[in-house]
Amino acid sequence: MTRTKRAIGGLCVTAIFFILIESCFFLAGYSERAPFFIEKDDIDGNNWLITNALVGDNWFRTPEWESRIKTPRLERFHADKSPTTFRVFVLGESAAYGTLLTDTSTWARFLEHLLRESQDPALPQKNIEVINCGIRASTTDLYPAIASELMGYEPDLFILYAGHNEYYGVSEPSAFHQLGLVRWVSQLRSDNTKPDPQNIGIKPQNAIGIDSEIHQRVFTDFQSNLDRFLSTIGDTPLLLMGPVSNDFYAPLGSMPLPRNIQGEVDALIEASEHTPDKVNEKEESKLRQWAKQYPRHSGLRHAAGILDVQKGQLDQAQINFKASVETDTIPLRARENIRTHLASLHDPENNKRWVDLEGVLRSASPNKSIGYDLILDHVHPGVHGSFLIAKAAAEAIAEESDWGILVGTDLIPNFIQARKIANVTTIDEVLSFSMAKRFHHLHGISAAASTPRALRALHLKETQNMSRLNRTERYALTSWRQNNLEVHFAHMQILMEQGHKHKALKAARRSVLSRKGRADAHLDLARLLVANNKLDEARDEVVEAFLWSDELGDVQDVMEMVGLKSFDDRSQNAKKESPK
């Protein structure tokens, strides 16, 4: 009995010790889940909700993740929703976040403008809020918990764009990994939850075949995640979007081939991918023969699809491209079972609607293929692709008259009109193409630029004829080599010289990835306004900077420049900028 009592006593002491340790970590904030939005009052007493820059800590643990992909888009909206507001939350992965796109050219921002412009003018106008909650490298495992928080903000509509990251993206940590002690140790060890797709820590040894056990397990988890998500949002309307991918982007992994032909096959695939017009009939015949012999070799099927497009055999090209995605052993593009399941959730009677984005983008392409003019790399839309996604969403909303907003399909602006309304310029397109080329080393992307001006700028850069570039194009093309804030500040100066104050502010915001950066953008503009003797407008920018800053000291020096000793000095009649 004595030994038993000692053992029980030892266990109790150990348990009490760990409870005390965990309590300390809890008080230090290690066990606390960061909310997606945090409250902040402006000087007029308006209560705002602002994106919490630390929300990524719920899933990403290391400084490497912190500086690269864990921060969501900065959004803000009124905590007290007015009866005339139509509030949309966008959930999803990097394609929803808008990777490779500026703030002004994401499809969430396009959609906001399209819905505003296409309301029936004979009816009272709604205040449209499209709030981008996309998380890069996320899986559907994250969305039920996020949606649970967002339900408290009175959403009128959810839009979900998901499916590409299910194999390699981050998931919700287990109960064990949410313990403060475990989180602290994880940070010390710099452990990531999953391999890092951006760093291609996804290697051939991590291959996932379509017959593998993990393939089926991931799909089962995907179904379960969506069931939990649907249960969380209840009767709230939902648009299910995507996922779509670039047909011309080469697969990341293929099944091994016999050594005696591997080298020759690789050479033929590379020639077909990069210079399909130079592949002769004998080489093409050999490649197609191998593709028939090894139908599950992703690289062969993809190369065959490229040659099909070259010959105008568009239907056969789609068959080969889809087979290439299915057999890619590094599945960073959603397989067909993911898309099929999303489509099966289409249930208009219960306010759940599926939008076939693949069909939308294919119909916009002259060769029925989705290429670099629409998707900049493997899955991330460019400016034109972003607009088409937003338009498809607006058209779907227009068909649902009982969702709380009446949108006229014939009133939806076209691409040229939408670019102007959203203040999307050539600089946005060139920046996107430049980032895609830098990060993915894409071949022939300049030939796929979606506007003549973007094509011209990229062509002049590649031919080293920089002297013929105008200033805006030069800033765009060199921005990835410089500090983005400096480049956009220079662009902001040009716009200020031309009298475009609001465009100047948007230029300053384009590459801002933090709340402090957003505050700095407003302060920079305030300084320029002071230099142009526009003190009233400069005061407004200081107020906006304070809303994004963490403390008063961040804006104190500029307050003195504009003659504000305290925020009580500010006129109550000063013009307020739109929350977006």
XYZ file of C-alpha atoms in Angstrom:
580
model
C 0.000 0.000 0.000
C 2.855 2.315 0.837
C 4.368 1.928 -2.651
C 0.977 2.454 -4.247
C 0.379 5.595 -2.221
C 3.820 6.896 -3.119
C 3.193 6.238 -6.802
C -0.171 7.964 -6.672
C 1.325 10.855 -4.731
C 4.152 11.186 -7.248
C 1.678 11.279 -10.134
C -0.402 13.910 -8.347
C 2.644 16.075 -7.687
C 3.732 15.719 -11.340
C 0.230 16.581 -12.547
C 0.067 19.635 -10.266
C 3.513 20.719 -11.473
C 2.488 20.556 -15.159
C -0.831 22.269 -14.402
C 1.083 25.129 -12.790
C 3.499 25.278 -15.731
C 0.598 25.293 -18.198
C -1.136 28.009 -16.181
C 1.969 30.176 -16.450
C 2.117 29.668 -20.210
C -1.615 30.404 -20.431
C -1.146 33.699 -18.575
C 1.775 34.488 -20.902
C -0.523 34.011 -23.895
C 0.992 30.815 -25.324
C -2.235 28.826 -24.989
C -4.576 31.576 -26.119
C -6.043 31.449 -29.619
C -5.574 34.705 -31.502
C -8.828 36.139 -32.940
C -8.994 36.919 -36.647
C -10.106 40.502 -35.995
C -9.416 42.847 -33.115
C -11.355 45.943 -32.044
C -10.033 49.462 -32.223
C -11.806 52.799 -31.777
C -10.963 55.816 -33.887
C -10.869 59.292 -32.382
C -14.543 59.900 -33.192
C -15.568 56.901 -31.124
C -16.356 54.643 -34.080
C -15.681 51.006 -33.267
C -13.727 49.199 -35.986
C -12.654 45.615 -36.463
C -9.163 45.269 -37.921
C -7.324 42.178 -39.137
C -5.183 40.762 -36.350
C -1.639 40.500 -37.685
C -0.962 37.735 -35.138
C -3.791 35.434 -36.223
C -1.301 33.326 -38.187
C 0.300 32.284 -34.900
C -2.636 29.907 -34.469
C -1.185 27.689 -37.199
C 2.342 28.874 -38.111
C 4.968 28.677 -35.421
C 8.282 29.898 -36.782
C 9.807 33.268 -37.764
C 10.315 31.908 -41.302
C 6.582 31.408 -41.731
C 5.909 34.739 -40.023
C 7.890 36.764 -42.526
C 6.609 34.931 -45.563
C 3.057 33.718 -45.704
C 1.198 33.723 -42.417
C -0.115 37.316 -42.448
C -3.573 37.712 -44.057
C -4.684 40.739 -46.051
C -5.293 43.802 -43.912
C -9.030 44.477 -43.736
C -11.236 46.633 -41.593
C -14.975 47.116 -41.147
C -17.416 48.609 -38.652
C -18.056 46.453 -35.598
C -21.669 47.638 -35.558
C -23.206 46.466 -38.826
C -25.784 48.836 -40.288
C -29.087 47.529 -41.763
C -27.990 48.677 -45.225
C -24.709 46.739 -45.213
C -24.221 43.572 -47.270
C -21.267 41.782 -45.667
C -19.324 39.058 -47.489
C -16.492 37.011 -45.983
C -14.052 35.310 -48.367
C -12.383 32.194 -46.951
C -9.760 30.099 -48.626
C -6.158 29.509 -49.551
C -3.570 31.610 -51.370
C -5.704 31.852 -54.522
C -8.366 33.541 -52.365
C -5.770 35.649 -50.535
C -4.430 36.896 -53.880
C -0.822 35.696 -53.944
C 1.179 37.565 -56.628
C -1.504 40.285 -56.750
C -1.597 43.773 -55.263
C -4.346 44.736 -52.803
C -6.363 46.466 -55.507
C -6.409 43.537 -57.968
C -7.480 40.549 -55.848
C -10.764 39.000 -56.923
C -12.262 39.832 -53.512
C -11.614 43.530 -54.126
C -12.845 43.291 -57.739
C -16.039 41.626 -56.461
C -16.659 44.450 -54.006
C -16.556 46.995 -56.821
C -18.646 44.857 -59.173
C -21.409 44.427 -56.595
C -21.444 48.149 -55.838
C -21.700 49.099 -59.479
C -24.304 46.507 -60.525
C -27.011 47.216 -57.948
C -30.410 48.207 -59.333
C -30.289 52.047 -59.363
C -34.039 52.209 -58.774
C -33.645 50.569 -55.344
C -31.915 51.743 -52.138
C -28.196 51.079 -52.438
C -26.426 48.618 -50.169
C -23.082 49.326 -48.552
C -20.963 46.426 -49.866
C -18.221 44.891 -47.722
C -16.156 42.041 -49.164
C -13.689 41.036 -46.457
C -10.782 38.860 -47.553
C -9.901 36.237 -44.905
C -7.765 34.080 -47.189
C -4.854 32.300 -45.489
C -1.942 31.170 -47.621
C -0.938 27.490 -47.360
C -4.175 26.695 -45.505
C -6.331 23.574 -45.728
C -10.079 23.251 -45.172
C -9.297 22.037 -41.645
C -8.856 25.697 -40.612
C -12.131 27.072 -41.946
C -14.734 25.724 -39.482
C -13.024 27.464 -36.547
C -12.532 30.688 -38.531
C -16.144 30.618 -39.718
C -17.302 30.142 -36.128
C -15.691 33.465 -35.193
C -16.924 35.223 -38.347
C -20.515 34.179 -37.651
C -20.425 36.674 -34.791
C -19.975 39.518 -37.303
C -23.367 38.983 -39.015
C -22.272 37.718 -42.450
C -24.738 37.870 -45.340
C -22.646 35.560 -47.505
C -19.604 33.295 -47.300
C -17.421 32.563 -50.326
C -15.140 29.537 -50.061
C -12.266 28.950 -52.484
C -10.386 25.789 -51.494
C -8.939 22.470 -52.612
C -5.339 22.979 -53.753
C -3.579 22.719 -50.384
C -5.225 19.648 -48.894
C -2.112 17.443 -49.185
C 0.608 19.810 -48.001
C -1.064 22.816 -46.317
C -1.270 23.568 -42.612
C -4.029 22.172 -40.413
C -5.467 23.033 -37.025
C -3.037 21.915 -34.308
C -4.193 19.034 -32.130
C -5.251 19.611 -28.532
C -1.798 18.439 -27.446
C -0.057 20.910 -29.761
C -2.226 23.750 -28.453
C -0.743 23.383 -24.979
C 1.347 26.406 -24.050
C 4.402 24.313 -23.117
C 4.278 22.442 -26.437
C 3.902 25.704 -28.383
C 6.896 27.184 -26.590
C 9.068 24.120 -27.255
C 7.927 24.102 -30.906
C 9.055 27.691 -31.311
C 12.446 26.863 -29.816
C 12.835 23.908 -32.191
C 11.417 25.881 -35.171
C 9.132 23.020 -36.151
C 6.574 23.589 -38.913
C 3.227 21.831 -38.955
C 3.644 20.632 -42.534
C 6.288 20.836 -45.290
C 6.721 24.280 -46.810
C 5.364 24.374 -50.405
C 6.986 27.742 -51.168
C 10.391 26.338 -50.274
C 9.628 23.058 -52.067
C 10.383 21.086 -48.944
C 7.951 18.821 -50.796
C 10.424 16.422 -52.323
C 9.978 13.262 -54.471
C 10.168 11.112 -51.346
C 6.980 12.873 -50.197
C 5.158 11.817 -53.380
C 1.451 11.026 -53.118
C 0.077 8.735 -55.810
C -3.625 8.522 -56.667
C -3.675 4.909 -55.413
C -1.942 5.676 -52.135
C -3.525 5.428 -48.718
C -2.736 9.059 -47.906
C -4.573 10.207 -51.061
C -7.777 8.589 -49.832
C -7.243 9.730 -46.240
C -6.742 13.352 -47.307
C -9.922 13.228 -49.379
C -11.877 11.767 -46.454
C -10.559 14.560 -44.209
C -11.536 17.110 -46.884
C -15.113 15.823 -46.902
C -15.251 15.889 -43.102
C -13.849 19.439 -42.966
C -16.483 20.708 -45.368
C -19.247 18.988 -43.403
C -18.043 20.773 -40.244
C -17.827 24.070 -42.119
C -21.380 23.742 -43.478
C -22.642 22.858 -40.026
C -20.932 25.961 -38.612
C -22.427 28.469 -41.064
C -25.902 26.920 -40.975
C -28.375 28.718 -43.261
C -25.984 31.525 -44.209
C -25.678 31.665 -48.042
C -22.496 30.131 -49.445
C -20.702 30.319 -52.779
C -18.301 27.439 -53.421
C -15.598 28.580 -55.857
C -12.763 26.886 -57.701
C -10.312 25.403 -57.591
C -8.727 26.020 -60.999
C -5.156 25.546 -62.192
C -2.897 26.424 -65.104
C -2.904 23.772 -67.851
C 0.523 24.848 -69.105
C 2.314 24.702 -65.759
C 4.547 21.639 -65.723
C 3.815 18.925 -63.122
C 6.060 18.868 -60.070
C 6.483 15.088 -59.879
C 6.193 12.040 -62.147
C 6.459 8.306 -61.699
C 9.962 6.850 -62.291
C 10.767 5.357 -65.684
C 13.294 2.682 -66.736
C 16.809 4.093 -66.579
C 17.551 3.347 -70.215
C 14.891 5.802 -71.428
C 14.667 8.305 -68.530
C 17.216 10.754 -69.990
C 15.719 10.754 -73.471
C 12.198 11.178 -72.093
C 13.264 14.118 -69.926
C 14.903 15.820 -72.920
C 11.798 15.382 -75.076
C 9.514 16.653 -72.332
C 11.676 19.751 -71.860
C 11.676 20.448 -75.613
C 7.890 20.035 -75.800
C 7.334 22.311 -72.819
C 9.621 25.155 -73.890
C 9.838 24.994 -77.698
C 6.901 22.878 -78.932
C 7.082 24.419 -82.415
C 10.569 22.910 -82.876
C 9.599 19.323 -82.015
C 9.705 17.303 -85.257
C 7.291 14.514 -86.233
C 9.666 11.706 -85.261
C 10.193 13.175 -81.769
C 6.471 13.814 -81.342
C 5.618 10.254 -82.384
C 8.113 8.849 -79.887
C 6.770 11.046 -77.067
C 3.159 10.062 -77.768
C 4.131 6.407 -77.895
C 5.749 6.670 -74.470
C 2.725 8.597 -73.121
C 0.520 5.720 -74.287
C 2.877 3.147 -72.779
C 3.135 5.043 -69.445
C -0.290 6.739 -69.069
C 0.411 7.619 -65.436
C 3.576 9.552 -66.182
C 2.490 13.113 -65.467
C 5.294 14.770 -67.445
C 4.580 12.766 -70.624
C 0.848 13.477 -70.463
C 1.500 17.180 -69.936
C 3.976 17.392 -72.831
C 1.461 15.602 -75.060
C -1.134 18.189 -74.076
C 1.210 21.037 -75.053
C 1.707 19.454 -78.487
C -2.068 18.956 -78.818
C -2.620 22.696 -78.315
C 0.119 23.414 -80.856
C -1.751 21.304 -83.422
C -5.183 22.668 -82.541
C -6.407 19.376 -81.016
C -8.025 21.200 -78.115
C -10.336 18.483 -76.756
C -7.501 15.964 -76.635
C -5.298 18.600 -74.991
C -7.793 18.941 -72.124
C -7.801 15.165 -71.639
C -4.008 15.091 -71.383
C -3.813 18.149 -69.132
C -6.362 16.708 -66.695
C -4.555 13.361 -66.694
C -1.321 15.213 -65.911
C -2.883 16.873 -62.858
C -4.342 13.576 -61.654
C -1.017 11.747 -61.932
C 1.214 14.541 -60.584
C 2.900 12.871 -57.607
C 3.370 16.262 -55.894
C -0.299 17.338 -55.896
C -0.188 21.079 -55.356
C -3.109 21.326 -57.785
C -6.510 19.968 -56.767
C -7.357 16.572 -58.194
C -10.692 15.796 -59.811
C -12.218 14.159 -56.718
C -11.842 17.481 -54.850
C -13.679 19.421 -57.558
C -16.353 16.756 -57.930
C -17.115 16.804 -54.213
C -17.342 20.598 -54.130
C -19.757 20.489 -57.075
C -21.871 17.868 -55.271
C -22.550 20.391 -52.481
C -24.509 22.608 -54.909
C -27.903 23.020 -53.215
C -29.685 26.257 -54.208
C -32.735 25.427 -52.093
C -30.508 25.646 -48.996
C -28.559 28.705 -50.199
C -25.455 26.707 -51.190
C -24.223 27.369 -54.725
C -21.301 25.931 -56.719
C -19.593 28.063 -59.374
C -17.699 26.126 -62.053
C -14.693 28.417 -62.394
C -12.878 25.998 -64.662
C -15.683 26.311 -67.200
C -15.690 30.101 -66.798
C -11.960 30.457 -67.448
C -11.923 27.948 -70.314
C -14.742 29.780 -72.065
C -12.683 32.992 -71.838
C -9.721 31.350 -73.605
C -9.603 31.063 -77.411
C -8.015 27.581 -77.223
C -10.159 26.251 -74.326
C -7.023 25.993 -72.196
C -6.221 27.898 -69.014
C -2.824 29.518 -69.469
C -0.526 32.170 -68.044
C -2.796 35.005 -69.178
C -5.309 33.858 -66.524
C -3.275 31.865 -63.953
C 0.218 33.245 -63.295
C 1.797 30.054 -61.986
C 0.216 26.714 -61.095
C -2.864 27.992 -59.214
C -2.726 31.764 -58.578
C -4.847 33.980 -60.849
C -3.443 37.037 -62.560
C -5.319 40.325 -62.891
C -7.537 39.166 -65.764
C -8.199 35.793 -64.135
C -8.980 37.586 -60.884
C -11.588 39.732 -62.631
C -13.221 36.704 -64.289
C -13.510 34.948 -60.910
C -15.076 38.053 -59.376
C -17.476 38.409 -62.311
C -18.541 34.756 -62.011
C -19.242 35.307 -58.305
C -21.226 38.493 -59.025
C -23.300 36.687 -61.665
C -24.040 33.850 -59.233
C -25.145 36.369 -56.592
C -27.328 38.095 -59.204
C -29.260 34.858 -59.705
C -30.145 34.656 -55.997
C -32.745 37.358 -55.400
C -33.356 36.309 -51.777
C -29.762 36.712 -50.582
C -30.329 40.304 -49.464
C -28.979 42.172 -52.488
C -30.410 42.684 -55.984
C -27.706 42.696 -58.658
C -28.384 43.128 -62.362
C -26.284 40.826 -64.545
C -26.466 43.383 -67.371
C -25.107 46.056 -65.002
C -21.885 44.170 -64.100
C -18.930 46.162 -65.496
C -16.615 44.585 -68.077
C -12.880 44.134 -67.554
C -11.882 47.587 -68.818
C -14.550 49.312 -66.743
C -13.701 47.256 -63.660
C -9.990 48.103 -63.945
C -10.836 51.781 -63.961
C -13.320 51.542 -61.081
C -10.910 49.509 -58.930
C -7.936 51.714 -59.877
C -6.066 48.710 -61.296
C -3.321 49.894 -63.635
C -0.538 48.447 -65.735
C 1.720 48.683 -62.699
C -0.435 46.058 -60.941
C -0.237 43.663 -63.891
C 3.480 44.116 -64.458
C 4.185 43.628 -60.756
C 2.236 40.363 -60.801
C 4.045 39.032 -63.865
C 7.415 40.108 -62.480
C 6.780 38.340 -59.160
C 5.610 35.196 -60.940
C 8.706 35.136 -63.137
C 10.986 35.748 -60.181
C 9.532 33.064 -57.912
C 8.725 30.371 -60.455
C 11.262 30.966 -63.266
C 8.451 30.679 -65.802
C 9.169 30.267 -69.497
C 7.374 32.379 -72.068
C 5.252 34.228 -69.554
C 5.728 37.591 -71.282
C 3.952 36.254 -74.361
C 0.919 35.593 -72.186
C 0.600 39.075 -70.685
C -3.046 40.058 -70.648
C -2.712 43.662 -71.854
C -0.598 45.230 -74.609
C 0.990 47.683 -72.150
C 2.069 44.944 -69.769
C 3.411 42.960 -72.716
C 5.300 46.008 -73.976
C 6.848 46.707 -70.585
C 7.995 43.124 -70.098
C 9.345 42.931 -73.646
C 11.344 46.152 -73.274
C 12.784 44.939 -69.974
C 13.817 41.572 -71.421
C 15.445 43.242 -74.426
C 17.321 45.608 -72.056
C 15.640 48.616 -73.704
C 14.869 50.254 -70.369
C 15.210 53.788 -71.741
C 11.883 53.467 -73.571
C 9.941 52.568 -70.446
C 7.832 55.284 -68.895
C 8.289 56.024 -65.210
C 5.339 53.956 -63.998
C 6.490 50.894 -65.948
C 10.059 51.297 -64.742
C 8.979 51.425 -61.101
C 6.848 48.327 -61.613
C 9.531 46.299 -63.347
C 12.273 47.113 -60.869
C 10.176 46.869 -57.727
C 11.043 43.272 -56.929
C 14.726 44.248 -56.764
C 14.117 47.116 -54.360
C 12.292 47.736 -51.141
C 8.629 47.669 -52.199
C 7.646 50.476 -49.846
C 10.275 52.748 -51.403
C 9.091 51.926 -54.924
C 5.454 52.549 -54.113
C 6.335 55.743 -52.272
C 8.036 56.953 -55.476
C 4.930 56.020 -57.462
C 2.838 57.805 -54.834
C 4.872 60.978 -55.378
C 4.107 60.885 -59.102
C 0.397 60.512 -58.438
C 0.478 63.347 -55.898
C 2.140 65.594 -58.489
C -0.768 64.792 -60.811
C -3.309 65.643 -58.085
C -4.541 62.084 -57.459
C -4.569 61.924 -53.653
C -6.659 58.761 -53.255
C -4.761 56.906 -55.984
C -1.543 57.927 -54.242
C -2.717 56.355 -51.001
C -3.675 53.126 -52.796
C -0.218 53.037 -54.372
C 1.341 53.349 -50.941
C -0.787 50.495 -49.624
C -0.050 48.028 -52.414
C 2.856 46.209 -50.833
C 2.050 46.834 -47.166
C 1.913 43.568 -45.218
C 1.486 44.792 -41.645
C -0.573 47.203 -39.575
C 2.532 49.285 -38.908
C 3.203 49.404 -42.651
C -0.353 50.617 -43.280
C 0.137 53.352 -40.678
C 3.428 54.330 -42.351
C 1.659 54.614 -45.716
C -0.820 57.131 -44.281
C 1.982 59.047 -42.572
C 3.997 59.214 -45.817
C 0.997 60.619 -47.607
C 0.419 63.095 -44.766
C 3.981 64.381 -45.215
C 3.438 64.836 -48.962
C 0.172 66.666 -48.321
C 1.953 68.988 -45.886
C 4.574 69.676 -48.561
C 1.699 70.586 -50.909
C 0.099 72.877 -48.279
C -2.969 70.636 -47.868
C -3.067 70.602 -44.078
C -6.729 69.603 -43.664
C -6.253 66.478 -45.768
C -2.931 65.789 -44.040
C -4.719 65.809 -40.654
C -7.168 63.221 -41.938
C -4.272 60.971 -42.956
C -2.700 61.303 -39.506
C -5.987 60.180 -37.979
C -6.071 57.166 -40.296
C -2.460 56.396 -39.369
C -3.383 56.429 -35.688
C -6.169 53.902 -36.367
C -3.627 51.443 -37.780
C -0.786 52.230 -35.369
C -0.191 50.546 -32.042
C 0.420 53.649 -29.958
C 0.260 57.434 -30.120
C 4.030 57.816 -30.240
C 4.105 56.336 -33.756
C 2.337 59.404 -35.194
C 3.479 62.137 -32.760
C 6.058 63.772 -35.055
C 3.656 64.106 -37.984
C 0.945 65.438 -35.640
C 3.247 68.355 -34.910
C 3.811 68.928 -38.633
C 0.085 69.295 -39.274
C -0.536 71.395 -36.163
C -2.327 68.778 -34.055
C -1.415 68.928 -30.386
C -4.055 66.300 -29.665
C -6.771 64.571 -31.628
C -9.339 66.798 -29.943
C -8.073 69.632 -32.165
C -9.308 67.890 -35.277
C -12.420 69.304 -36.924
C -15.445 67.023 -36.643
C -16.390 68.002 -40.190
C -13.177 66.711 -41.741
C -13.698 64.399 -44.664
C -13.494 60.673 -43.869
C -12.082 58.180 -46.301
C -14.000 55.006 -47.155
C -13.282 52.015 -44.830
C -11.890 50.233 -47.851
